């Protein structure tokens, strides 16, 4: 089989999914057009209930993006200049950007070389180092990231958080649908954020996100922050908030996609298992610890000569992506934090050799075999 036999290999295929649920999507979107409640229509509460039930938490607050889903809990905690929040440097910019937006300081902690998620042992070391430095800043919380759809190691992270009296905000933007020791992503820590960006495992047709928590007070604050800090009514504002609502149309899309989501998680896992079986002798395949189920937001591998590999795959019509070529501590946007190359050697090494291959629930076996052959040769 060669590349010319495929019209085009999709990195993520949303069209096949849409074909499957087109009727349901059209019905639900039409319903929104008919009732006309484009802002906070009935689909919002319906979706929040479904999502909270799925994750197994008391409250879900849907919002405008995964970035807002990270920002709003930090606002609820009153994060401000002088506060410090610990997180991974090997993630999407939004994770640490929200900390900086509130004038607080992101303190990076290197990752585990096998899972690429924050290393719980280094986390405690960095916290101790931070406390010893006595910078005048206050340690407030931790944002672990569930990279590529696999959760971070929450048992030791939650233990460290408790010991140092820090909150845990789970960045589950890539992991909605994953499980950790039987717990669904979104139920870890004190509060969790996910994203419904179209390319995420559960995506809408625009921007969207959700926040999960069990705490009533947190839920009330988040609902207020979502609508400009509103109090008992719209024109009574009790705190500074944002316009952080999810559109009703997007809630309708997500309700349709929820109908097939569990099946899609299953399909993603079959495809990932097949990749690992066929690629394990040619590249470093993803490591999934015992009692973890990934949702495979990305299937990412390590190679020595990445550019060569990517170019070869490109010439054969196989699309790839690099998440992430530059760790956050080396980004110009964070230059004021004063980090240098060499500060987080694991993140730097992984950033230099990682790339992701096409991954979605509808990846056909013959297409996958062609991708595998192109990599292995
Ligand atoms: C996608 C993503 C976000 C931000 O989500 P948006 O919906 O794009 O705002 C945050 N953190 C991580 C790890 C992500 O992958």
CSV table of C-alpha atoms and ligand atoms in Angstrom, one decimal, residues 64-68 70 91-92 94-95 145-147 171 173-174 194-197 200 207-209 324, ligand 1:
chain,number,residue,atom,x,y,z
A,64,UNK,CA,-16.0,29.3,27.3
A,65,UNK,CA,-12.7,27.5,27.0
A,66,UNK,CA,-10.2,25.2,28.7
A,67,UNK,CA,-8.1,28.3,29.4
A,68,UNK,CA,-11.1,29.9,31.3
A,70,UNK,CA,-8.1,27.0,34.5
A,91,UNK,CA,2.6,21.5,28.6
A,92,UNK,CA,0.5,23.9,26.6
A,94,UNK,CA,-2.4,28.0,28.9
A,95,UNK,CA,-1.5,26.0,32.0
A,145,UNK,CA,-1.3,18.3,33.8
A,146,UNK,CA,-2.6,15.1,32.3
A,147,UNK,CA,-0.5,15.1,29.2
A,171,UNK,CA,-5.4,20.3,34.2
A,173,UNK,CA,-7.8,19.5,29.2
A,174,UNK,CA,-6.4,16.5,27.4
A,194,UNK,CA,-11.1,20.4,30.9
A,195,UNK,CA,-11.3,21.7,27.4
A,196,UNK,CA,-13.7,21.1,24.5
A,197,UNK,CA,-11.5,22.6,21.8
A,200,UNK,CA,-9.5,17.3,22.3
A,207,UNK,CA,-14.2,26.9,22.0
A,208,UNK,CA,-15.5,25.3,25.2
A,209,UNK,CA,-14.5,24.0,28.6
A,324,UNK,CA,5.8,20.5,22.6
B,1,LIG,C1,-5.9,22.6,25.2
B,1,LIG,C2,-5.3,22.8,26.5
B,1,LIG,C3,-5.6,23.9,27.3
B,1,LIG,C4,-6.4,25.1,26.9
B,1,LIG,O1,-7.7,24.7,26.4
B,1,LIG,P1,-8.4,25.7,25.4
B,1,LIG,O2,-9.8,25.2,25.3
B,1,LIG,O3,-7.7,25.7,24.1
B,1,LIG,O4,-8.4,27.1,26.0
B,1,LIG,C5,-5.0,23.9,28.6
B,1,LIG,N1,-4.1,23.0,29.0
B,1,LIG,C6,-3.8,22.0,28.2
B,1,LIG,C7,-2.8,20.9,28.7
B,1,LIG,C8,-4.3,21.8,26.9
B,1,LIG,O5,-3.9,20.8,26.1
